[in-house]
mmCIF file with all atom_site columns, C-alpha atoms in Angstrom:
data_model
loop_
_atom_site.group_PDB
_atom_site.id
_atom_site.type_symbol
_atom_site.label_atom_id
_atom_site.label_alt_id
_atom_site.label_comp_id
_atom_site.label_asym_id
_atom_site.label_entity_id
_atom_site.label_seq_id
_atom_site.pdbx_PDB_ins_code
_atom_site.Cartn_x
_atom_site.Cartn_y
_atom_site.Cartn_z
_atom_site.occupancy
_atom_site.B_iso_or_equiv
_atom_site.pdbx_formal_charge
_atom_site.auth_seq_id
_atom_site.auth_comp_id
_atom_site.auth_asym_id
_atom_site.auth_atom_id
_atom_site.pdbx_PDB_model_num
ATOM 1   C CA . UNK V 1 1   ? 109.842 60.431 97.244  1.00 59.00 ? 1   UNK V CA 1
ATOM 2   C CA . UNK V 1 2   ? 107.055 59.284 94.706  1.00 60.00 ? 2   UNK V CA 1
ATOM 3   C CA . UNK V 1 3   ? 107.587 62.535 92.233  1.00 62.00 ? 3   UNK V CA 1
ATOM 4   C CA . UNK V 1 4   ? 111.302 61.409 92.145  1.00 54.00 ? 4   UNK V CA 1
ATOM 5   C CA . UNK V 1 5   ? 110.221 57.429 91.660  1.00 60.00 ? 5   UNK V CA 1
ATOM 6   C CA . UNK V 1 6   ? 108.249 58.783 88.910  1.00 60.00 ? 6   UNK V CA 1
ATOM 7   C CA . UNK V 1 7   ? 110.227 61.604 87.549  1.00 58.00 ? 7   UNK V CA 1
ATOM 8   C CA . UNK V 1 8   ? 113.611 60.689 87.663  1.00 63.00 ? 8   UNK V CA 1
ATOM 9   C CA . UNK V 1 9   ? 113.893 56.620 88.224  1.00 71.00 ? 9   UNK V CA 1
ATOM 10  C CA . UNK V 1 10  ? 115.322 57.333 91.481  1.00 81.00 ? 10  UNK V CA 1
ATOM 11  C CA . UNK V 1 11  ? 114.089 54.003 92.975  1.00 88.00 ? 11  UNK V CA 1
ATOM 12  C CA . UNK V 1 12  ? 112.855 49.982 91.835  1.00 91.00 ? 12  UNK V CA 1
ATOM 13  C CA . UNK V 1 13  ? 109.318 50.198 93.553  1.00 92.00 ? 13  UNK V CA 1
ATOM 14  C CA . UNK V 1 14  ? 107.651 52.236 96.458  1.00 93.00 ? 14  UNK V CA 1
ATOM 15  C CA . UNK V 1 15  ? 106.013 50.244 99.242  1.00 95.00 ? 15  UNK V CA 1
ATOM 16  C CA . UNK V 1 16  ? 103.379 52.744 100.904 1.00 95.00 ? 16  UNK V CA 1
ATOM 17  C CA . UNK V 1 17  ? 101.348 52.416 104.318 1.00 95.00 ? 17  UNK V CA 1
ATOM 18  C CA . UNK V 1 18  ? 98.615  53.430 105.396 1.00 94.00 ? 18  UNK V CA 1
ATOM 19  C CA . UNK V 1 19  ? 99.253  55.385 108.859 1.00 91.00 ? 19  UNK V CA 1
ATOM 20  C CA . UNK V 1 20  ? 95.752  56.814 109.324 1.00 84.00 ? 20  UNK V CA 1
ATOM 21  C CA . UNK V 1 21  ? 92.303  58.152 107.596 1.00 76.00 ? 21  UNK V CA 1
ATOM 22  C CA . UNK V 1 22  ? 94.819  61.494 106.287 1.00 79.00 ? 22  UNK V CA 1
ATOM 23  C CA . UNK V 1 23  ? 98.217  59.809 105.623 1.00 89.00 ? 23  UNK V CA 1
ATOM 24  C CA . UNK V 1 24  ? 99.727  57.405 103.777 1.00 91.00 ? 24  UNK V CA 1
ATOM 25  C CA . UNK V 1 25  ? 103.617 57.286 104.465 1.00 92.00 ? 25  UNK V CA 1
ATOM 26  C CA . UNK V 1 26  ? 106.685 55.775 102.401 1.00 93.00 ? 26  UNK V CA 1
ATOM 27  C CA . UNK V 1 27  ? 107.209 52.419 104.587 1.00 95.00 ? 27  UNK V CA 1
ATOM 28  C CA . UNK V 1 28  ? 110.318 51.231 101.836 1.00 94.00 ? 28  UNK V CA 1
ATOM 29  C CA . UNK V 1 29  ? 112.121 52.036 98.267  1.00 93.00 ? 29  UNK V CA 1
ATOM 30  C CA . UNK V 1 30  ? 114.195 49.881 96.537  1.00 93.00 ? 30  UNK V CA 1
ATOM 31  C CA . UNK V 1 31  ? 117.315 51.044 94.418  1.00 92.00 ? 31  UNK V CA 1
ATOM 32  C CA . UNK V 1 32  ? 117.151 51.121 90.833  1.00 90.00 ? 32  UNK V CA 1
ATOM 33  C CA . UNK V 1 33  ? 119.077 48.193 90.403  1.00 91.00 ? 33  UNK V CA 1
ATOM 34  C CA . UNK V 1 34  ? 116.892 45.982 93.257  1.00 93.00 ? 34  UNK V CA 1
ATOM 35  C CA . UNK V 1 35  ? 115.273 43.284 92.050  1.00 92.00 ? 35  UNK V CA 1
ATOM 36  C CA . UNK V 1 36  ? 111.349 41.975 92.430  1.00 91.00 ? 36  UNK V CA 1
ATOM 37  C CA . UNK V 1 37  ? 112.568 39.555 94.672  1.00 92.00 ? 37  UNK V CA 1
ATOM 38  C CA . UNK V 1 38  ? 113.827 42.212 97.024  1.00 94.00 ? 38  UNK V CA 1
ATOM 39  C CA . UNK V 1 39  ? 110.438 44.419 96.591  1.00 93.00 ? 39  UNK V CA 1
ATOM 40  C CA . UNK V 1 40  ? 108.521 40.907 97.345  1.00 91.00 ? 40  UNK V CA 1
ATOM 41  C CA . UNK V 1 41  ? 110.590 39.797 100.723 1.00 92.00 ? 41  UNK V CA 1
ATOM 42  C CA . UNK V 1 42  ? 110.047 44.069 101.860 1.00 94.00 ? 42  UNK V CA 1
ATOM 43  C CA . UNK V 1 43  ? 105.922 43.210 101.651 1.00 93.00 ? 43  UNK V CA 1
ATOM 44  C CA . UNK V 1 44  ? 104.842 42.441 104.653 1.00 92.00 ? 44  UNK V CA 1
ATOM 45  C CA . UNK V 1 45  ? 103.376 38.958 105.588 1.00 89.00 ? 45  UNK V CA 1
ATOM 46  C CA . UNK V 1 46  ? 100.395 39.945 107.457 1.00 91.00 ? 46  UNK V CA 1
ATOM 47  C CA . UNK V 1 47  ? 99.542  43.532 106.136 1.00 94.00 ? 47  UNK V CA 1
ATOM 48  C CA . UNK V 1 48  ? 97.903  45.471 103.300 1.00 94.00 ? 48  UNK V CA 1
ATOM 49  C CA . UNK V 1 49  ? 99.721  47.684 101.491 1.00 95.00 ? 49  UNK V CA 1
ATOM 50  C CA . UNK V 1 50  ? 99.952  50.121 98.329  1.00 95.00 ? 50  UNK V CA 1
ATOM 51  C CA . UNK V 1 51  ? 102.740 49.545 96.121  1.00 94.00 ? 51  UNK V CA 1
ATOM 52  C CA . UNK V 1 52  ? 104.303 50.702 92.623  1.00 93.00 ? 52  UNK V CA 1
ATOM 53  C CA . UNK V 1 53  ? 107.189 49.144 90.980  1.00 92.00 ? 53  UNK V CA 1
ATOM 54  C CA . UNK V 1 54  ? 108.702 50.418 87.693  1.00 89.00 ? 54  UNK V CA 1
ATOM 55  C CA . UNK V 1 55  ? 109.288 47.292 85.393  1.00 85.00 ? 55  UNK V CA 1
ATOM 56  C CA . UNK V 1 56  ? 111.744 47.990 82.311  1.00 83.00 ? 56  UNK V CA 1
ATOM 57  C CA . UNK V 1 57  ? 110.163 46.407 79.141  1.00 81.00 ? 57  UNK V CA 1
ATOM 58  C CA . UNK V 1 58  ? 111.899 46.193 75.512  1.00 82.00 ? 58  UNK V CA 1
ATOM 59  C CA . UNK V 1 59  ? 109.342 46.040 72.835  1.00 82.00 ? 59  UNK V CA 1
ATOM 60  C CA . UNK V 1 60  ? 110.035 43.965 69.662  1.00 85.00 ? 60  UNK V CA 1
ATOM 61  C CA . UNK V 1 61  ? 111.526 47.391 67.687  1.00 88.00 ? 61  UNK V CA 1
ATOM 62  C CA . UNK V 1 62  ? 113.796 47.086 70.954  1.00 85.00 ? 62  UNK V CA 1
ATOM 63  C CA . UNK V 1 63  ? 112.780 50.153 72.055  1.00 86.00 ? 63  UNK V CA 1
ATOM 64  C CA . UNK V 1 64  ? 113.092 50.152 76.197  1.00 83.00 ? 64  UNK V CA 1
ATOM 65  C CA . UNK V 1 65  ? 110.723 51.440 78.040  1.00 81.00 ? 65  UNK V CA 1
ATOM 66  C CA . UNK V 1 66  ? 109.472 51.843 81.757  1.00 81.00 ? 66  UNK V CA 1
ATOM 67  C CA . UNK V 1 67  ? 106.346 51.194 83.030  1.00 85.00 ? 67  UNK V CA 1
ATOM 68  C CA . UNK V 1 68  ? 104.670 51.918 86.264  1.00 87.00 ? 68  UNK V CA 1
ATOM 69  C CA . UNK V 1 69  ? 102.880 48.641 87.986  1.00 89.00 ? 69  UNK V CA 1
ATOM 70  C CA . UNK V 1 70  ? 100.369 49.763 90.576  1.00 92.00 ? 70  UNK V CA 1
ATOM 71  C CA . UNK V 1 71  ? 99.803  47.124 93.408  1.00 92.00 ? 71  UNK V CA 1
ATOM 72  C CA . UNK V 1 72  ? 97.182  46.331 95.597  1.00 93.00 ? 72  UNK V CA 1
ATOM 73  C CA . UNK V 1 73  ? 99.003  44.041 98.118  1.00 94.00 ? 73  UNK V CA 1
ATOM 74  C CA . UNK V 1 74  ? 96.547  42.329 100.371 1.00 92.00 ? 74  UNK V CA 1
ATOM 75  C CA . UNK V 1 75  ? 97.525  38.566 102.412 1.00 91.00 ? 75  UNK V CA 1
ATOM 76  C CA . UNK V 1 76  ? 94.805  36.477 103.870 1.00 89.00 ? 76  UNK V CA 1
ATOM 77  C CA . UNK V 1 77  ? 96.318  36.723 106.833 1.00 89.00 ? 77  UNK V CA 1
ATOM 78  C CA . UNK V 1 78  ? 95.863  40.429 106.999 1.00 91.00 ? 78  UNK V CA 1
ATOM 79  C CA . UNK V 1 79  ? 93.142  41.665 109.326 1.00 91.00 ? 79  UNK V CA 1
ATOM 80  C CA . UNK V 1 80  ? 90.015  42.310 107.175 1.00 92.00 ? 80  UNK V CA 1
ATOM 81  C CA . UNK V 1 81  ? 89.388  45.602 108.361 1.00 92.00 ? 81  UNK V CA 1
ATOM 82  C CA . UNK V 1 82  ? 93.063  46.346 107.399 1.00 91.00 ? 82  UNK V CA 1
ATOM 83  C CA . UNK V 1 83  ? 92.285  45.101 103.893 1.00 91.00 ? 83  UNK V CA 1
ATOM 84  C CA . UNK V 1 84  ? 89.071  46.756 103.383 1.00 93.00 ? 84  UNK V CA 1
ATOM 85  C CA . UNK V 1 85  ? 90.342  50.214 104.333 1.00 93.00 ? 85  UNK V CA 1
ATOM 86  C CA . UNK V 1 86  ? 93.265  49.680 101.740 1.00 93.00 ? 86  UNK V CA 1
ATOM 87  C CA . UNK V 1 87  ? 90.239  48.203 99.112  1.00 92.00 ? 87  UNK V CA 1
ATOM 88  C CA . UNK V 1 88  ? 88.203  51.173 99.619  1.00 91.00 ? 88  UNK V CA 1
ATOM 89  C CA . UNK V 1 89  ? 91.227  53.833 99.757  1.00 90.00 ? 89  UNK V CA 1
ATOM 90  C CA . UNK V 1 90  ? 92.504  52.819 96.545  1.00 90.00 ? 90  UNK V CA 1
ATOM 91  C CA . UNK V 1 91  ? 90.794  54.886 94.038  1.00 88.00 ? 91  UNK V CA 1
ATOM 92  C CA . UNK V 1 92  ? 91.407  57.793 96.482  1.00 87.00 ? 92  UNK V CA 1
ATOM 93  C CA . UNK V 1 93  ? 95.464  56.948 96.347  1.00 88.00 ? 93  UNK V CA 1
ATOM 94  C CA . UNK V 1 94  ? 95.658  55.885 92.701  1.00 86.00 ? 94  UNK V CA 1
ATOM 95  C CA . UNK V 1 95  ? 94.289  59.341 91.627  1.00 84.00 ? 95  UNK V CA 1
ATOM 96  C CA . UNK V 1 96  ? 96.995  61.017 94.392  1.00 83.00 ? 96  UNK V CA 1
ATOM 97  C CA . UNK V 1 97  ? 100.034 59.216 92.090  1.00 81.00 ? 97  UNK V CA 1
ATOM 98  C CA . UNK V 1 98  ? 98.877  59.615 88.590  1.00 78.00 ? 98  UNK V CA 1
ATOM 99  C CA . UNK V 1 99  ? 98.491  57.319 85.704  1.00 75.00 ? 99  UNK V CA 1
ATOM 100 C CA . UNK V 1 100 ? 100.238 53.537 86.095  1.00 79.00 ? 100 UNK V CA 1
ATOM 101 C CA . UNK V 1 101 ? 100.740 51.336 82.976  1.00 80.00 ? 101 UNK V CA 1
ATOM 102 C CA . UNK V 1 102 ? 98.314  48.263 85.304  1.00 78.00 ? 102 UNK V CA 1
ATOM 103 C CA . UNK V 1 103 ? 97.114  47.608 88.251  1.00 77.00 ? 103 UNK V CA 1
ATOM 104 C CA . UNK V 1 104 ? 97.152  43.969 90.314  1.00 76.00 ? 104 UNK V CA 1
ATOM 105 C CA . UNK V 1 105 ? 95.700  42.729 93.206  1.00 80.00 ? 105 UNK V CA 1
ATOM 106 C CA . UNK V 1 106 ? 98.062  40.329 95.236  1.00 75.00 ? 106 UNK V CA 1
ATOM 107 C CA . UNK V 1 107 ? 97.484  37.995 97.186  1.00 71.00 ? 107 UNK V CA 1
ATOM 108 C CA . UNK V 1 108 ? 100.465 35.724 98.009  1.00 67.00 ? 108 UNK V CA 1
ATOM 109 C CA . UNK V 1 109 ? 100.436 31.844 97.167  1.00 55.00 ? 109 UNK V CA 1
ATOM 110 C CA . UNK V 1 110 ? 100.835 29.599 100.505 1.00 55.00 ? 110 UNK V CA 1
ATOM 111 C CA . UNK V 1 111 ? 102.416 26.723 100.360 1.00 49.00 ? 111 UNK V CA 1
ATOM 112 C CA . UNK V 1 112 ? 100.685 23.402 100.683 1.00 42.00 ? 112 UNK V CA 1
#
């Protein structure tokens, strides 16, 4: 799933779990026309997760261009051991998918 994400814009973004110490599976893809609003309602409210979504830039020359967004998506309201196993597997995973244009940490606002 990721090589065509990467390879052939076959999806939006890739939401990935982590199953177990050896796997990390595909939990959701989004279409190429989805928008980040449909990648952010697929996160989960209480969970850690890996994500990358491919955000379409035009430079000033108005050249168009994709880039690859790496996300660390972790909630306070995630169980900390869940969070520090994604924290600590991240290097591990990042170096699994290749190169990403940046890389964010999210945690979601709360309101009031």
């Amino acid at each position: 799933v990721y090589k065509h994400f990467k390879m052939k814009g076959a999806y939006k973004w890739v939401i990935f779990k982590i199953e177990s110490k050896e796997k990390v599976t595909v939990e959701s893809t989004g279409e190429p026309t989805s928008t980040f609003a449909e990648f952010a309602e697929k996160l989960p409210k209480d969970e850690a997760r890996f994500a990358v979504y491919d955000m379409k830039v035009e430079q000033k020359d108005g050249c168009k261009m994709h880039k690859l967004i790496f996300f660390l998506y972790a909630p306070d309201s995630a169980d900390s051991k869940d969070k520090f196993v994604y924290a600590s597997g991240k290097s591990g995973f990042k170096s699994k998918i290749g190169s990403v244009h940046k890389e964010l940490q999210v945690i979601p606002l709360r309101c009031c």
